[in-house]
Amino acid sequence: MNHHAIAAIYRFEMARTFRTLVQSIVAPVISTSLYFVVFGSAIGARMTEIDGVSYGAFIVPGLVMLSILTESISNASFGIYMPKWSGTIYEVLSAPVTPLEIVLGYVGAAATKSVLIGAIILATAGFFVPLQVAHPVVMVAFLVLTSVTFSLFGFILGVWADGFEQLQIVPLLVVTPLAFLGGSFYSIHMLPEPWRTITLFNPVVYLISGFRWSFYGVSDVGVATSLLMTLGFLVACAAVVGWIFRTGYRLKA
Amino acid sequence: MDPIIRISQLSKTYASGLHALNSVSLDIRRGEIFALLGPNGAGKTTLIGITCGLVRPTSGTVLAGGHDVVRDYRAARRLIGLVPQELTTDAFETVTATVTFSRGLFGKPRDPARIERVLRQLSLWDKRNDKIMTLSGGMKRRVMIAKALAHEPQILFLDEPSAGVDVELRRDMWDMVRALREEGVTIILTTHYIEEAEEMADRVGVINHGELVLVEDKHALMRKLGRKQLTLELPERLEHLPDALAGSGLELSGGGAELVYVFAPGDEREQITGLLRRLDAAGVAFRNLHTQQSSLEDIFVDLVRGDRAREGAGVGER
Ligand SMILES: Nc1ncnc2c1ncn2[C@@H]1O[C@H](COP(=O)(O)OP(=O)(O)OP(=O)(O)O)[C@@H](O)[C@H]1O
Ligand SMILES: [Mg+2]
C-alpha cells in the first residue's frame, strides 16, 4: 500500500472541505433546520404519531439520509471532476498509485465529510425534537455505509460527467426525488397500492428504513434486507469504479 | 549499461482513428539529456504520455528502469517525474502544499528540508505561502517543475519547458537541468527551440508523423549532417574556375564573385592551409573569407521536409 499517497489525496480533499467550510457545513445545517421548523414544528404538530413515534422525531433519520446522499454525491463528484476539468489529474494518473488507493483517498475524504455532516445534523435535530437511538452501532454502520456507497456513486458521476450541468443535474433529477419518495417524510405503509410496491424498487427506501430502525426500532422493511440492499449497491458501485480504472474510461486516452 | 528507458515498437492509435505513433523504438541512456524534436502534432506528447501512464499504448512496450510501464507501473512510475506541456495547477493551494502533495502521492514520506531545497533551487521559496493563482505564468511553470522534482525522480520529462517562458527563466531552467544531470538524473525534453536542443542535449531524436526519423548524438549529427563551408569573396568576378584549382574542391558561385569550399570530414585547419597554398600558386586573390556551419535547425527542417530536400538544400543562412 502506498499509504503516503492515500494520505496525500485525503488531506488535499479535506483541506478543500475546510477551505469551503461555510458551504460545506453551514448550508446543510441551515436547510435541515428549515425542514424541522416547517415539517417538524409547524406541520408536525397537527400530525399523528407514526409507528408510535412523534412526527418530528420520525423525519430525523430521513432528513439525515437526504443530506448524506446529496452531500456524498456532490462532494465526491466535484472531488474527481475538478482535477479532470482543470487537467491537474495528470499527476494522480502518472503516480505510482493503484485504483484502490486513489478511491480510498477521494472517496474516504468525501465519506468523512458526509459522516461529519450527518453527525452535525443529528446534533441540530436534538434541539428541535427529543432524540433516542435504540441501536447506536447499527446507526453508525448505516451512516458510514451510506456515506461510502454514495461517495462511490459520486466518484463515478464525476468521472463520467463532461460538464458542470451533468454534475448538478443527476443529484437534482435522480437523487432528490428518490430520497423524497423513499420515505423521508412518511412511512411507505401510508401509501396505497400499487405505489407501495413500486416504491420497493427505490433503493433509498432501504437506507432510510434501516437507518430509522436503528433509532426507533421500527421500519418499513426488515433491517437485514436494508443492510443487504445497501451492501449490494456498494458492491455495484465498486464494480463500476473497478471497470473505470481497468479501461481508463474517460480518464485516459 | 542498460538503458534507463527502452521503448520497443510502440504504436498509438487514438479512438478517433488517428495514428499518433507508428512503431517507435528508442533507448534513453542513463544520465543523458535527450531532446525530442518534431513539429506540432508529431507525437511527442503522446510518447511521453504513454511512458508516464496518461495514455494507453495500442501496441508495443515501454520499460522504465527495467519495469514495464503498464504491467509493473508502480515500480516504473516511482522513477519518473513529469512536467506536462499544459500549465495545470490547483488555483487555491499554496505552493508548499501542492509540492508536499506531489511528494506524498509518489509514496515518499514528508521531508520539509527536501521541499525547501527544491523551492529555493527554483526561486520559489519567497512565494511558498502564496496561493498558486496569484503567481505569474512563469512562476506556475516553476511550481510544476518543483512538483515533478518533489519525489526525487531518476527520470525527468519536460514537455516543452520553455514555452511561454522569458529568456531569464529559460537560462535558469537550463542551469537547473544541467545541475540535475550532474546528480545523475536522466532528462528527456521536447522543444520547438532548436537552439535549446543544440545547447542542452547530449542526443537528439527527431519525430515526425509518429515516426522516429532520426536519433543521433548531437555532435555526431552536427558533424554528419551539419555541413561546414568556406566562402572566399573575390575582388573581381571570374568567368570560370582556373585550371590550377581543378580538383581542389573549390567551386565558383555567386555569379563568379565567390569561391566556395565544402569541408571534408577531418582536420579543417589542414584543409584550409592546403587551399590557401593552391590559391596562391594559381594567383587568385580574395577580399574576405568566412565559414558557415549548418545548425540543428537547418538539419531539422531538412529532415521534416523530407530527404529529397537535403540534396538540393545548401547551407543555411544563419
Ligand atoms: N486525446 C487525443 N485524442 C485524439 N487525438 C489526439 C489526442 N491527443 C493527441 N492527439 C493527436 O495525436 C497527434 C499527436 O499529438 P501530440 O500531442 O503527441 O503531438 P506533439 O508532438 O506533442 O505536438 P505539439 O508540438 O503540438 O505539442 C496529433 O495529431 C493530435 O491531434
Ligand atoms: Mg506536445
Coordinates of C-alpha atoms and ligand atoms in Angstrom, one line a residue:
Chain A
M1 CA 0.0 0.0 0.0
N2 CA 1.2 3.5 -0.9
H3 CA -0.2 4.9 2.3
H4 CA 1.6 8.2 1.7
A5 CA -0.4 8.7 -1.4
I6 CA -3.7 7.9 0.2
A7 CA -2.9 10.3 3.0
A8 CA -1.9 13.0 0.4
I9 CA -5.1 12.7 -1.5
Y10 CA -7.2 12.5 1.7
R11 CA -5.5 15.6 3.2
F12 CA -5.8 17.5 -0.1
E13 CA -9.6 16.8 -0.2
M14 CA -10.1 17.6 3.4
A15 CA -8.3 20.9 3.0
R16 CA -10.7 21.7 0.2
T17 CA -13.6 20.9 2.6
F18 CA -12.2 23.2 5.3
R19 CA -11.5 25.9 2.8
T20 CA -15.1 26.0 1.9
L21 CA -16.4 25.4 5.5
V22 CA -19.4 27.6 5.2
Q23 CA -20.8 26.0 2.1
S24 CA -19.8 22.5 3.3
I25 CA -21.3 22.5 6.7
V26 CA -23.4 25.6 7.4
A27 CA -25.5 25.2 4.3
P28 CA -26.8 21.7 5.1
V29 CA -27.4 22.6 8.7
I30 CA -29.5 25.6 7.8
S31 CA -31.6 23.7 5.2
T32 CA -32.2 20.8 7.7
S33 CA -33.2 23.3 10.4
L34 CA -35.7 24.7 8.0
Y35 CA -37.2 21.3 7.4
F36 CA -37.6 20.9 11.1
V37 CA -39.2 24.2 11.5
V38 CA -41.6 23.6 8.7
F39 CA -42.3 19.8 8.9
G40 CA -41.4 19.1 12.5
S41 CA -42.9 22.1 14.4
A42 CA -45.5 23.7 12.1
I43 CA -47.0 20.8 10.3
G44 CA -45.8 18.0 12.6
A45 CA -47.8 19.5 15.5
R46 CA -51.0 18.6 13.5
M47 CA -49.8 15.1 12.5
T48 CA -50.5 12.0 14.5
E49 CA -47.7 9.7 15.6
I50 CA -46.3 7.3 13.0
D51 CA -45.5 3.8 14.4
G52 CA -45.6 5.3 17.8
V53 CA -43.0 8.0 17.1
S54 CA -43.8 11.7 17.0
Y55 CA -43.8 13.1 13.5
G56 CA -40.9 15.5 14.3
A57 CA -38.7 12.7 15.5
F58 CA -39.9 10.3 12.7
I59 CA -38.5 12.5 10.0
V60 CA -35.0 12.9 11.6
P61 CA -33.4 9.8 10.1
G62 CA -34.9 10.6 6.7
L63 CA -33.5 14.1 6.8
V64 CA -30.1 12.9 7.8
M65 CA -30.1 10.4 4.9
L66 CA -31.3 13.0 2.5
S67 CA -28.3 15.3 3.4
I68 CA -25.9 12.5 3.4
L69 CA -26.9 11.3 -0.1
T70 CA -26.7 14.7 -1.7
E71 CA -23.5 15.7 0.2
S72 CA -21.7 12.4 -0.6
I73 CA -22.6 12.6 -4.3
S74 CA -21.8 16.3 -4.8
N75 CA -18.6 16.1 -2.7
A76 CA -17.1 13.0 -4.3
S77 CA -18.2 14.1 -7.8
F78 CA -16.6 17.5 -7.5
G79 CA -13.5 16.0 -5.9
I80 CA -12.7 14.0 -9.0
Y81 CA -14.4 16.2 -11.6
M82 CA -12.4 19.3 -10.8
P83 CA -8.9 17.8 -11.4
K84 CA -10.3 16.2 -14.5
W85 CA -11.6 19.5 -15.7
S86 CA -8.6 21.6 -14.8
G87 CA -6.1 19.0 -16.0
T88 CA -4.3 18.5 -12.7
I89 CA -5.5 14.9 -12.7
Y90 CA -2.4 14.1 -14.8
E91 CA -0.5 13.9 -11.6
V92 CA -2.7 11.3 -10.0
L93 CA -2.8 9.3 -13.2
S94 CA 1.0 9.3 -13.5
A95 CA 1.7 8.5 -9.8
P96 CA 2.6 5.0 -8.5
V97 CA -0.9 4.5 -7.0
T98 CA -3.4 1.7 -7.5
P99 CA -7.0 2.4 -8.3
L100 CA -7.9 1.3 -4.8
E101 CA -5.5 3.9 -3.3
I102 CA -7.0 6.6 -5.4
V103 CA -10.5 5.7 -4.4
L104 CA -9.6 5.4 -0.7
G105 CA -8.2 8.9 -0.8
Y106 CA -11.1 10.6 -2.7
V107 CA -14.0 8.5 -1.5
G108 CA -12.6 8.3 2.0
A109 CA -12.5 12.1 2.2
A110 CA -15.9 12.6 0.8
A111 CA -17.4 10.0 3.1
T112 CA -15.7 11.5 6.1
K113 CA -17.3 14.8 5.3
S114 CA -20.7 13.2 4.9
V115 CA -20.4 11.5 8.3
L116 CA -19.4 14.7 9.9
I117 CA -22.4 16.5 8.4
G118 CA -24.7 13.7 9.4
A119 CA -23.4 14.0 13.0
I120 CA -23.9 17.8 12.9
I121 CA -27.4 17.5 11.6
L122 CA -28.3 14.9 14.3
A123 CA -27.0 17.3 16.9
T124 CA -29.0 20.1 15.4
A125 CA -32.1 17.9 15.3
G126 CA -31.6 17.3 19.0
F127 CA -32.5 21.0 19.6
F128 CA -35.9 20.5 17.9
V129 CA -37.1 17.1 18.9
P130 CA -36.3 14.6 21.6
L131 CA -34.0 12.0 20.0
Q132 CA -33.3 8.5 21.0
V133 CA -31.0 6.0 19.4
A134 CA -32.1 2.4 20.1
H135 CA -29.2 0.7 18.2
P136 CA -26.2 3.1 18.1
V137 CA -23.8 0.6 16.4
V138 CA -26.3 -0.1 13.6
M139 CA -26.9 3.6 13.3
V140 CA -23.2 4.4 12.8
A141 CA -22.9 1.4 10.5
F142 CA -25.7 2.8 8.2
L143 CA -24.3 6.2 8.4
V144 CA -20.8 5.1 7.3
L145 CA -22.0 2.6 4.8
T146 CA -24.4 5.1 3.1
S147 CA -21.7 7.8 3.0
V148 CA -19.2 5.4 1.4
T149 CA -21.6 4.0 -1.1
F150 CA -22.9 7.3 -2.3
S151 CA -19.5 8.8 -2.4
L152 CA -18.5 6.0 -4.7
F153 CA -21.6 6.8 -6.8
G154 CA -20.5 10.4 -6.8
F155 CA -17.0 9.4 -7.9
I156 CA -18.5 7.5 -10.8
L157 CA -20.6 10.6 -11.7
G158 CA -17.6 12.8 -11.5
V159 CA -15.6 10.6 -13.9
W160 CA -18.5 10.3 -16.3
A161 CA -19.6 14.0 -16.4
D162 CA -18.5 16.1 -19.3
G163 CA -19.7 19.4 -17.8
F164 CA -20.9 21.1 -14.7
E165 CA -24.5 20.8 -15.7
Q166 CA -24.4 17.0 -15.6
L167 CA -22.7 17.2 -12.3
Q168 CA -25.7 19.1 -10.9
I169 CA -28.5 17.5 -12.8
V170 CA -28.0 13.9 -11.7
P171 CA -28.4 14.7 -8.0
L172 CA -31.3 17.1 -8.8
L173 CA -33.2 14.9 -11.2
V174 CA -32.5 11.4 -9.8
V175 CA -31.3 11.5 -6.2
T176 CA -33.5 14.1 -4.6
P177 CA -36.7 12.6 -6.0
L178 CA -35.6 9.1 -4.9
A179 CA -34.9 10.4 -1.4
F180 CA -38.1 12.3 -1.1
L181 CA -40.1 9.4 -2.4
G182 CA -38.1 6.9 -0.4
G183 CA -39.9 7.6 2.8
S184 CA -38.0 10.5 4.3
F185 CA -41.3 12.2 5.4
Y186 CA -43.7 9.3 5.6
S187 CA -43.9 5.6 6.2
I188 CA -44.4 3.7 3.0
H189 CA -47.2 1.8 4.7
M190 CA -49.1 5.0 4.4
L191 CA -49.0 4.7 0.6
P192 CA -51.8 3.0 -1.4
E193 CA -51.1 0.1 -3.7
P194 CA -49.6 0.0 -6.4
W195 CA -47.4 2.8 -5.2
R196 CA -46.2 0.8 -2.2
T197 CA -44.9 -2.0 -4.3
I198 CA -43.4 0.4 -6.9
T199 CA -41.6 2.2 -4.0
L200 CA -39.8 -1.0 -3.1
F201 CA -37.7 -0.6 -6.3
N202 CA -36.4 2.6 -4.9
P203 CA -33.0 1.7 -3.2
V204 CA -33.2 4.8 -0.9
V205 CA -36.3 3.2 0.8
Y206 CA -34.0 0.6 2.3
L207 CA -31.4 3.1 3.5
I208 CA -34.0 5.2 5.2
S209 CA -35.9 2.3 6.6
G210 CA -32.8 0.7 8.1
F211 CA -31.5 3.9 9.4
R212 CA -34.8 4.7 11.1
W213 CA -34.9 1.3 12.6
S214 CA -31.6 2.0 14.4
F215 CA -33.3 5.0 16.1
Y216 CA -36.8 3.8 17.0
G217 CA -36.8 0.0 16.4
V218 CA -39.5 0.4 13.7
S219 CA -39.0 0.0 10.0
D220 CA -40.9 -0.3 6.7
V221 CA -38.8 -3.3 5.5
G222 CA -36.7 -5.7 7.5
V223 CA -33.3 -4.3 8.7
A224 CA -31.4 -7.3 7.3
T225 CA -32.9 -6.6 3.9
S226 CA -32.0 -2.9 4.3
L227 CA -28.4 -3.8 5.1
L228 CA -28.1 -6.3 2.2
M229 CA -29.6 -3.8 -0.3
T230 CA -27.1 -1.1 0.9
L231 CA -24.2 -3.6 0.6
G232 CA -25.4 -4.7 -2.8
F233 CA -25.4 -1.1 -4.0
L234 CA -21.9 -0.6 -2.6
V235 CA -20.6 -3.6 -4.4
A236 CA -22.2 -2.5 -7.6
C237 CA -20.6 1.0 -7.4
A238 CA -17.3 -0.6 -6.5
A239 CA -17.5 -2.8 -9.6
V240 CA -18.2 0.1 -11.8
V241 CA -15.2 2.0 -10.3
G242 CA -13.0 -1.1 -10.9
W243 CA -14.2 -1.1 -14.5
I244 CA -13.4 2.6 -14.9
F245 CA -9.8 2.1 -13.9
R246 CA -9.4 -1.1 -15.9
T247 CA -10.5 0.5 -19.1
G248 CA -9.3 4.1 -18.4
Y249 CA -12.8 5.2 -19.2
R250 CA -12.9 9.0 -19.5
L251 CA -9.6 9.2 -17.7
K252 CA -7.0 8.0 -20.2
A253 CA -6.9 8.5 -24.0
Chain B
M1 CA 24.9 -0.2 -19.2
D2 CA 21.2 -0.9 -19.6
P3 CA 19.2 1.9 -21.0
I4 CA 17.0 3.6 -18.4
I5 CA 14.1 3.8 -20.8
R6 CA 13.5 1.2 -23.5
I7 CA 10.7 1.9 -25.9
S8 CA 10.0 -1.0 -28.3
Q9 CA 7.8 -0.9 -31.3
L10 CA 5.4 1.5 -29.6
S11 CA 2.3 2.4 -31.5
K12 CA -0.7 4.5 -30.6
T13 CA -4.0 4.9 -32.4
Y14 CA -6.4 7.3 -30.7
A15 CA -10.1 6.5 -30.5
S16 CA -10.6 8.9 -33.4
G17 CA -8.6 6.5 -35.6
L18 CA -5.6 8.9 -35.7
H19 CA -2.2 7.1 -35.7
A20 CA -0.2 9.3 -33.4
L21 CA 2.8 6.9 -33.0
N22 CA 3.9 4.3 -35.5
S23 CA 6.2 1.5 -34.2
V24 CA 8.6 3.8 -32.4
S25 CA 11.7 2.1 -30.8
L26 CA 14.1 4.2 -28.7
D27 CA 16.6 3.7 -25.9
I28 CA 17.3 6.5 -23.5
R29 CA 20.7 6.2 -21.8
R30 CA 21.0 6.6 -18.0
G31 CA 22.1 10.1 -17.1
E32 CA 21.8 11.8 -20.5
I33 CA 19.8 14.8 -21.7
F34 CA 17.7 13.7 -24.6
A35 CA 15.9 16.3 -26.8
L36 CA 12.9 15.2 -28.7
L37 CA 12.2 17.4 -31.7
G38 CA 9.3 17.5 -34.1
P39 CA 6.6 19.7 -35.5
N40 CA 3.2 20.2 -33.9
G41 CA 1.3 17.0 -33.7
A42 CA 4.3 14.8 -34.4
G43 CA 3.6 12.6 -31.4
K44 CA 6.0 13.9 -28.7
T45 CA 3.4 14.4 -26.0
T46 CA 1.8 11.1 -26.9
L47 CA 5.1 9.3 -26.4
I48 CA 5.6 11.0 -23.0
G49 CA 2.0 10.3 -22.1
I50 CA 2.4 6.6 -22.6
T51 CA 5.6 6.4 -20.7
C52 CA 4.1 8.2 -17.7
G53 CA 0.8 6.4 -17.7
L54 CA -1.5 9.1 -19.1
V55 CA -2.1 7.4 -22.4
R56 CA -2.7 3.7 -23.1
P57 CA -0.4 2.2 -25.7
T58 CA -2.1 0.4 -28.6
S59 CA 0.8 -1.9 -29.0
G60 CA 4.5 -2.2 -28.0
T61 CA 6.2 -1.8 -24.7
V62 CA 8.0 0.8 -22.6
L63 CA 10.4 -0.2 -19.8
A64 CA 11.5 2.4 -17.3
G65 CA 14.4 1.2 -15.1
G66 CA 13.6 -2.3 -16.4
H67 CA 9.9 -2.1 -15.3
D68 CA 7.1 -2.3 -17.8
V69 CA 5.1 0.9 -17.5
V70 CA 1.8 -0.9 -17.9
R71 CA 2.3 -4.2 -16.1
D72 CA 4.6 -3.0 -13.4
Y73 CA 3.5 0.6 -13.3
R74 CA 4.1 1.2 -9.7
A75 CA 7.8 0.5 -9.8
A76 CA 8.2 2.3 -13.1
R77 CA 6.4 5.5 -12.1
R78 CA 8.3 5.9 -8.9
L79 CA 11.3 6.7 -11.0
I80 CA 9.6 9.3 -13.2
G81 CA 8.8 13.0 -12.7
L82 CA 6.7 14.7 -15.3
V83 CA 6.3 18.4 -16.2
P84 CA 3.5 18.4 -18.7
Q85 CA 3.1 20.7 -21.6
E86 CA 0.0 22.4 -20.4
L87 CA 0.1 24.7 -17.3
T88 CA -2.3 23.0 -14.9
T89 CA -2.2 23.8 -11.3
D90 CA -4.5 23.9 -8.3
A91 CA -5.5 27.5 -8.1
F92 CA -6.4 27.6 -4.4
E93 CA -3.5 25.6 -3.0
T94 CA -0.3 27.2 -1.7
V95 CA 3.0 26.4 -3.3
T96 CA 4.3 24.4 -0.4
A97 CA 1.0 22.5 0.0
T98 CA 0.9 21.4 -3.7
V99 CA 4.6 20.4 -3.7
T100 CA 4.2 18.5 -0.5
F101 CA 1.1 16.8 -2.0
S102 CA 3.2 15.6 -5.0
R103 CA 5.8 14.1 -2.8
G104 CA 3.2 12.1 -0.9
L105 CA 1.4 11.0 -4.0
F106 CA 4.6 9.4 -5.2
G107 CA 5.0 7.4 -2.0
K108 CA 7.7 9.4 -0.2
P109 CA 7.5 10.3 3.4
R110 CA 7.2 14.0 4.3
D111 CA 10.6 15.8 4.1
P112 CA 10.3 19.6 4.6
A113 CA 14.0 20.1 4.1
R114 CA 13.9 18.5 0.7
I115 CA 10.9 20.6 -0.3
E116 CA 12.7 23.7 0.9
R117 CA 15.7 22.8 -1.2
V118 CA 13.6 22.3 -4.3
L119 CA 11.7 25.6 -3.8
R120 CA 14.9 27.5 -3.2
Q121 CA 16.5 26.0 -6.3
L122 CA 13.6 27.2 -8.4
S123 CA 13.5 30.7 -6.7
L124 CA 10.0 29.8 -5.2
W125 CA 10.9 30.0 -1.6
D126 CA 9.7 33.5 -1.1
K127 CA 6.4 32.5 -2.7
R128 CA 6.0 29.3 -0.7
N129 CA 2.9 30.5 1.2
D130 CA 1.2 32.2 -1.8
K131 CA -1.8 30.7 -3.5
I132 CA -0.9 29.4 -6.9
M133 CA -3.4 31.5 -8.7
T134 CA -1.6 34.7 -7.6
L135 CA 1.6 33.6 -9.4
S136 CA 2.6 34.6 -12.9
G137 CA 2.7 32.0 -15.7
G138 CA 6.5 31.6 -15.4
M139 CA 6.2 31.1 -11.7
K140 CA 3.5 28.5 -12.2
R141 CA 5.7 26.6 -14.5
R142 CA 8.4 26.6 -11.8
V143 CA 5.8 25.2 -9.4
M144 CA 5.1 22.4 -11.9
I145 CA 8.8 21.6 -12.1
A146 CA 9.0 21.7 -8.3
K147 CA 6.1 19.2 -8.1
A148 CA 7.8 16.9 -10.5
L149 CA 11.1 17.0 -8.5
A150 CA 9.5 16.7 -5.1
H151 CA 9.8 12.9 -5.0
E152 CA 13.4 12.8 -6.3
P153 CA 12.8 11.1 -9.6
Q154 CA 15.6 9.5 -11.6
I155 CA 14.0 10.4 -14.9
L156 CA 12.5 13.8 -15.6
F157 CA 10.2 14.5 -18.5
L158 CA 10.0 18.2 -19.5
D159 CA 7.4 18.6 -22.2
E160 CA 8.2 22.0 -23.8
P161 CA 9.6 23.5 -20.7
S162 CA 10.4 26.8 -22.4
A163 CA 7.0 27.5 -24.0
G164 CA 5.9 31.0 -22.8
V165 CA 9.0 31.4 -20.6
D166 CA 11.2 34.5 -20.7
V167 CA 14.9 34.4 -21.5
E168 CA 15.9 34.7 -17.9
L169 CA 13.8 31.8 -16.7
R170 CA 14.9 29.8 -19.7
R171 CA 18.5 30.3 -18.6
D172 CA 17.6 29.3 -15.1
M173 CA 15.9 26.3 -16.3
W174 CA 18.8 25.2 -18.4
D175 CA 21.1 25.6 -15.4
M176 CA 18.8 23.6 -13.3
V177 CA 18.6 20.8 -15.9
R178 CA 22.4 20.7 -16.1
A179 CA 22.6 20.5 -12.3
L180 CA 20.1 17.7 -12.3
R181 CA 22.2 15.8 -14.8
E182 CA 25.2 16.3 -12.6
E183 CA 23.2 14.5 -9.9
G184 CA 22.6 11.6 -12.3
V185 CA 19.0 12.4 -13.4
T186 CA 18.1 11.4 -16.9
I187 CA 16.2 14.2 -18.7
I188 CA 14.0 13.9 -21.7
L189 CA 12.8 17.2 -23.0
T190 CA 10.7 18.3 -26.0
T191 CA 11.2 21.6 -27.5
H192 CA 10.5 23.7 -30.6
Y193 CA 13.5 25.9 -29.9
I194 CA 16.3 24.2 -31.7
E195 CA 18.9 26.3 -30.0
E196 CA 17.7 24.8 -26.8
A197 CA 18.4 21.2 -28.0
E198 CA 21.6 22.4 -29.5
E199 CA 22.8 23.9 -26.3
M200 CA 21.5 21.3 -23.8
A201 CA 21.1 17.9 -25.3
D202 CA 23.6 15.1 -25.4
R203 CA 21.4 13.3 -28.0
V204 CA 18.7 14.4 -30.3
G205 CA 15.7 12.5 -31.6
V206 CA 13.5 13.8 -34.4
I207 CA 9.9 12.6 -34.7
N208 CA 7.6 13.3 -37.5
H209 CA 4.1 12.0 -38.2
G210 CA 4.5 9.5 -35.4
E211 CA 7.7 8.0 -36.8
L212 CA 11.1 8.4 -35.3
V213 CA 13.1 9.8 -38.2
L214 CA 16.5 10.0 -36.5
V215 CA 18.3 9.5 -33.3
E216 CA 21.8 10.7 -33.1
D217 CA 24.5 12.0 -30.7
K218 CA 24.3 15.8 -31.1
H219 CA 27.9 16.3 -32.1
A220 CA 27.9 13.4 -34.5
L221 CA 24.7 14.7 -36.0
M222 CA 26.3 18.1 -36.5
R223 CA 29.3 16.6 -38.0
K224 CA 27.4 14.2 -40.2
L225 CA 24.7 16.5 -41.5
G226 CA 25.9 19.9 -40.5
R227 CA 28.0 20.8 -43.4
K228 CA 30.6 23.4 -42.8
Q229 CA 31.6 25.6 -45.8
L230 CA 34.2 28.1 -46.5
T231 CA 33.4 31.1 -48.7
L232 CA 36.0 33.3 -50.4
E233 CA 34.9 36.6 -51.7
L234 CA 36.9 37.6 -54.9
P235 CA 38.0 41.1 -55.8
E236 CA 36.7 40.6 -59.3
R237 CA 34.4 38.1 -61.0
L238 CA 35.9 35.1 -62.6
E239 CA 34.5 33.6 -65.8
H240 CA 35.4 30.1 -64.9
L241 CA 37.5 28.2 -62.3
P242 CA 41.2 28.5 -63.1
D243 CA 42.6 25.2 -64.3
A244 CA 45.1 25.2 -61.5
L245 CA 42.3 24.9 -59.0
A246 CA 40.6 22.0 -60.7
G247 CA 40.1 19.0 -58.3
S248 CA 40.7 21.2 -55.2
G249 CA 37.1 21.1 -54.1
L250 CA 36.7 24.8 -54.7
E251 CA 33.7 25.8 -56.8
L252 CA 32.7 29.1 -58.4
S253 CA 29.4 30.5 -57.1
G254 CA 27.6 33.8 -56.7
G255 CA 27.9 34.5 -60.4
G256 CA 31.6 34.2 -60.3
A257 CA 32.1 36.5 -57.3
E258 CA 32.8 33.8 -54.8
L259 CA 34.7 30.6 -54.4
V260 CA 33.0 28.0 -52.1
Y261 CA 34.6 25.0 -50.5
V262 CA 32.7 22.4 -48.5
F263 CA 34.9 20.9 -45.8
A264 CA 35.5 17.2 -45.9
P265 CA 35.4 15.4 -42.6
G266 CA 38.7 15.6 -40.8
D267 CA 41.2 18.3 -39.9
E268 CA 39.8 21.6 -41.1
R269 CA 43.0 23.6 -40.4
E270 CA 45.0 21.4 -42.7
Q271 CA 42.4 21.7 -45.4
I272 CA 42.4 25.5 -45.2
T273 CA 46.2 25.7 -45.3
G274 CA 46.2 23.4 -48.4
L275 CA 43.6 25.5 -50.1
L276 CA 45.4 28.8 -49.4
R277 CA 48.6 27.4 -50.8
R278 CA 46.9 26.3 -54.1
L279 CA 45.1 29.7 -54.4
D280 CA 48.5 31.4 -54.0
A281 CA 50.0 29.2 -56.6
A282 CA 47.1 29.9 -59.0
G283 CA 47.5 33.6 -58.4
V284 CA 43.9 34.0 -57.1
A285 CA 43.5 36.7 -54.5
F286 CA 40.5 37.2 -52.3
R287 CA 39.0 40.1 -50.4
N288 CA 37.4 38.3 -47.5
L289 CA 36.7 34.8 -46.2
H290 CA 34.1 33.3 -43.8
T291 CA 32.9 30.0 -42.7
Q292 CA 29.3 28.8 -42.0
Q293 CA 28.0 25.8 -40.3
S294 CA 24.5 24.5 -40.6
S295 CA 22.6 24.4 -37.3
L296 CA 20.4 21.7 -35.9
E297 CA 17.5 23.9 -37.2
D298 CA 18.6 23.5 -40.8
I299 CA 19.1 19.8 -40.3
F300 CA 15.7 19.6 -38.7
V301 CA 13.9 21.5 -41.4
D302 CA 15.6 19.3 -44.0
L303 CA 14.6 16.1 -42.2
V304 CA 11.0 17.2 -41.7
R305 CA 10.6 18.4 -45.3
G306 CA 11.8 15.0 -46.4
D307 CA 15.1 13.6 -47.7
R308 CA 14.7 14.9 -51.2
A309 CA 15.2 18.4 -49.9
R310 CA 18.6 17.6 -48.5
E311 CA 20.3 17.1 -51.8
G312 CA 19.4 20.5 -53.2
A313 CA 19.5 22.4 -50.0
G314 CA 22.6 24.5 -49.4
V315 CA 23.9 25.5 -46.1
G316 CA 21.5 27.6 -44.1
E317 CA 21.8 31.4 -43.9
R318 CA 22.2 31.7 -40.2
Ligands
LIG1 N1 -6.6 12.6 -26.7 C1 -6.4 12.6 -28.0 N2 -7.4 12.1 -28.8 C2 -7.3 12.1 -30.1 N3 -6.2 12.5 -30.8 C3 -5.2 13.0 -30.1 C4 -5.3 13.1 -28.6 N4 -4.1 13.6 -28.2 C5 -3.4 13.9 -29.2 N5 -4.0 13.6 -30.4 C6 -3.5 13.7 -31.7 O1 -2.3 12.9 -31.8 C7 -1.3 13.6 -32.6 C8 0.0 13.7 -31.8 O2 -0.3 14.6 -30.8 P1 0.8 15.0 -29.7 O3 0.2 15.8 -28.7 O4 1.5 13.8 -29.3 O5 1.8 15.9 -30.6 P2 3.1 16.8 -30.1 O6 4.2 16.2 -30.9 O7 3.2 16.8 -28.7 O8 2.7 18.2 -30.7 P3 3.0 19.7 -30.1 O9 4.3 20.0 -30.5 O10 1.9 20.5 -30.7 O11 2.8 19.6 -28.6 C9 -1.9 14.9 -33.0 O12 -2.4 14.8 -34.3 C10 -3.0 15.1 -32.1 O13 -4.1 15.8 -32.7
MG2 MG 3.1 18.2 -27.3

